Tab-separated table of C-alpha atoms in Angstrom:
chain	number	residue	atom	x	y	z
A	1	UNK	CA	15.315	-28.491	0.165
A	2	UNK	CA	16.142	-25.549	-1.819
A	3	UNK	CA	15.858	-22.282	-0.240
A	4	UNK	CA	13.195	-21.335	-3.176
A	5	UNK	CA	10.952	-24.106	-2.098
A	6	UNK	CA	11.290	-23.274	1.639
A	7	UNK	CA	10.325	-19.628	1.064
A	8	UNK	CA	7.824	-19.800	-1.386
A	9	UNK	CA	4.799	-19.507	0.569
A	10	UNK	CA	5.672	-16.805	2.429
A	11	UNK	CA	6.693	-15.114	-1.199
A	12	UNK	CA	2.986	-15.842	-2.383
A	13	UNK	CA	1.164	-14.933	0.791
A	14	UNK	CA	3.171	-11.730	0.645
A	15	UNK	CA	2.167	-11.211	-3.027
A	16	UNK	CA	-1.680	-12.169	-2.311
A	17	UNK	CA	-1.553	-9.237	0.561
A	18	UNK	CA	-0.179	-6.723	-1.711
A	19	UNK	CA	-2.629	-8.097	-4.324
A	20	UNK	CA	-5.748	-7.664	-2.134
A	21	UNK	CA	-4.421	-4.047	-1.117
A	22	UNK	CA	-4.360	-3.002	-4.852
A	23	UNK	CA	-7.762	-4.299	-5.629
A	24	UNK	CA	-9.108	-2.309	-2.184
A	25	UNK	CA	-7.446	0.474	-3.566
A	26	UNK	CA	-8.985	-0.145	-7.046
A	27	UNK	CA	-11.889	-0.250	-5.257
A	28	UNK	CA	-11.837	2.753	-3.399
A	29	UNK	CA	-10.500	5.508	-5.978
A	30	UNK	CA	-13.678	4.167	-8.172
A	31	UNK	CA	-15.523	4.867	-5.554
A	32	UNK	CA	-13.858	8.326	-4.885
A	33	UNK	CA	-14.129	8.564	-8.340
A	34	UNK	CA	-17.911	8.345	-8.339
A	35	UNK	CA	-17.927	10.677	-5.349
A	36	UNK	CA	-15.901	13.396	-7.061
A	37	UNK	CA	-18.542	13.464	-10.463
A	38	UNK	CA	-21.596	13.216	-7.954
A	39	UNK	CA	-20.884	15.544	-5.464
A	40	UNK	CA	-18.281	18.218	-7.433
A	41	UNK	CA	-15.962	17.466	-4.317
A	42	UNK	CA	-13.263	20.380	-4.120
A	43	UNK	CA	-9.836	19.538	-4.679
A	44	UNK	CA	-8.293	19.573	-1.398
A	45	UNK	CA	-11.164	16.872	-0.366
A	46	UNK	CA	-9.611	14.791	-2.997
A	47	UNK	CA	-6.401	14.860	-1.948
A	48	UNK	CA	-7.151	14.130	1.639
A	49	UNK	CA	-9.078	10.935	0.621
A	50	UNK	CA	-5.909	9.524	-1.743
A	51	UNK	CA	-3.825	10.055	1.012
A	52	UNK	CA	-6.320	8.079	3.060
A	53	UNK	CA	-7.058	5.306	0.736
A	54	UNK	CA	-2.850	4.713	0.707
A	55	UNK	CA	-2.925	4.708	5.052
A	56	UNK	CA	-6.304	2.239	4.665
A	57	UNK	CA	-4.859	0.206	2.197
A	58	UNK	CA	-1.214	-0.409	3.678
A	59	UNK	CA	-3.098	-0.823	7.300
A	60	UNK	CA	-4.973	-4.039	5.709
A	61	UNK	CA	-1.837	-5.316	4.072
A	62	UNK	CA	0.200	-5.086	7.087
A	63	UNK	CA	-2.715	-6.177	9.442
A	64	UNK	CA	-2.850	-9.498	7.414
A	65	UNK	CA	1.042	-9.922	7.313
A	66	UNK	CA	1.042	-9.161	11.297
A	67	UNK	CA	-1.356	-12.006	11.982
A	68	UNK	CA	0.598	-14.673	9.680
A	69	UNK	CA	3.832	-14.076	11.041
A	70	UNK	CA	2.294	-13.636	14.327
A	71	UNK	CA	6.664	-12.527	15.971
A	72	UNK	CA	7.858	-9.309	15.237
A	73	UNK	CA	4.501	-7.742	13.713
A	74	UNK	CA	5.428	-4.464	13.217
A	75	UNK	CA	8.539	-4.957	11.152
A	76	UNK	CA	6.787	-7.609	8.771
A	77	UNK	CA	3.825	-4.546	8.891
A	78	UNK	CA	6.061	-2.155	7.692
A	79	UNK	CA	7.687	-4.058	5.263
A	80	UNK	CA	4.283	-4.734	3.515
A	81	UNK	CA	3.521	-0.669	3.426
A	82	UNK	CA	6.725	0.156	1.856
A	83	UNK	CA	6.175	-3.215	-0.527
A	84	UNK	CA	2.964	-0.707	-1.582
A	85	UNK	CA	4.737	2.335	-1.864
A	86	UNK	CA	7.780	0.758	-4.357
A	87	UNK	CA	4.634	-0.870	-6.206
A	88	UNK	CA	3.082	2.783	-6.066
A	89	UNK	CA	6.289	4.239	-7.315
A	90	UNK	CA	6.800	1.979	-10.182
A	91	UNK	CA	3.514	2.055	-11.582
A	92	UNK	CA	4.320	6.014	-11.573
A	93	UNK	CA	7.314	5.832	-13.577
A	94	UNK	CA	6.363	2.921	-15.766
A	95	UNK	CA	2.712	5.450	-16.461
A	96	UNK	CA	4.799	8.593	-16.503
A	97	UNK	CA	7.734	7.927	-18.534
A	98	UNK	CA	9.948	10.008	-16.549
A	99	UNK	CA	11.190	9.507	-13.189
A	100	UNK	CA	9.106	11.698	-11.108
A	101	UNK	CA	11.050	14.541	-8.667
A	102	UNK	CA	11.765	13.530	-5.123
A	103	UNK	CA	9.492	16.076	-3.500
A	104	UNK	CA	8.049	16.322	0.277
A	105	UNK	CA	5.193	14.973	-1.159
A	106	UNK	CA	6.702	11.869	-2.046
A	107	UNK	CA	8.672	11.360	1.101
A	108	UNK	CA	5.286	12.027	2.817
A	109	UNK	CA	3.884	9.133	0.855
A	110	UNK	CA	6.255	6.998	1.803
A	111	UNK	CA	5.904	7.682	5.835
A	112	UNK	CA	2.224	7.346	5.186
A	113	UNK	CA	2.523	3.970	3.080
A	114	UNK	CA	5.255	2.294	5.772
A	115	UNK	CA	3.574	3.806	8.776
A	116	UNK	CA	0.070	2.655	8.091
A	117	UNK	CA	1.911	-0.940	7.338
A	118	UNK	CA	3.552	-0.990	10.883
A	119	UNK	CA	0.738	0.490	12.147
A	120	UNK	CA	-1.550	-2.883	10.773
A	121	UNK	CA	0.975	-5.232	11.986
A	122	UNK	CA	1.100	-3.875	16.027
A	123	UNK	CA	-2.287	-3.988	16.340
A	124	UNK	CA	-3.149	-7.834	14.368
């Protein structure tokens, strides 16, 4: 058996997780996006609520990775969040056209996206 075939459904559960963490996060900047034009939320609020929406959606992606690999949860967990975050990044670059400054705020972002993974994957 070729070492393609042995690994391939652990390659496609891992892309269905990040998959299904993109569409929650879709689905929740619309819905912060709503929030922001109904209620004139301030700026800060907004911020606060990205940064959450990355912890939620890494959490989920990790939690479902813990519970299929079921040994070493936390590792597989944060794999899956920084999986998100490279995702994250190269959307950024690919959307920006320039590679974007390496800033506390990204190295924040990147805590937050791996931590909330490992965080997931302890407690599935």
């Amino acid at each position: 058996m070729s070492v393609v075939k042995k690994y391939m459904p652990q390659i496609l559960f891992t892309l269905k997780c990040l998959l299904f963490s993109y569409i929650l996060t879709g689905g929740l900047l619309l819905l912060l996006a709503f929030l922001l034009y109904r209620l004139h939320l301030p700026e800060k609020a907004v911020n606060v609520c990205v940064i959450l929406i990355y912890i939620i959606t890494s959490f989920f992606a990790g939690f479902m990775t813990g519970k299929k690999r079921g040994k070493r949860k936390f590792f597989w967990g944060a794999l899956m969040g920084a999986l998100y975050f490279v995702v994250l990044f190269v959307i950024s670059v690919i959307v920006n056209r320039s590679f974007p400054q390496l800033s506390s705020d990204f190295t924040t972002t990147m805590f937050l996206c791996v931590g909330g993974g490992m965080l997931g994957g302890m407690l599935s």
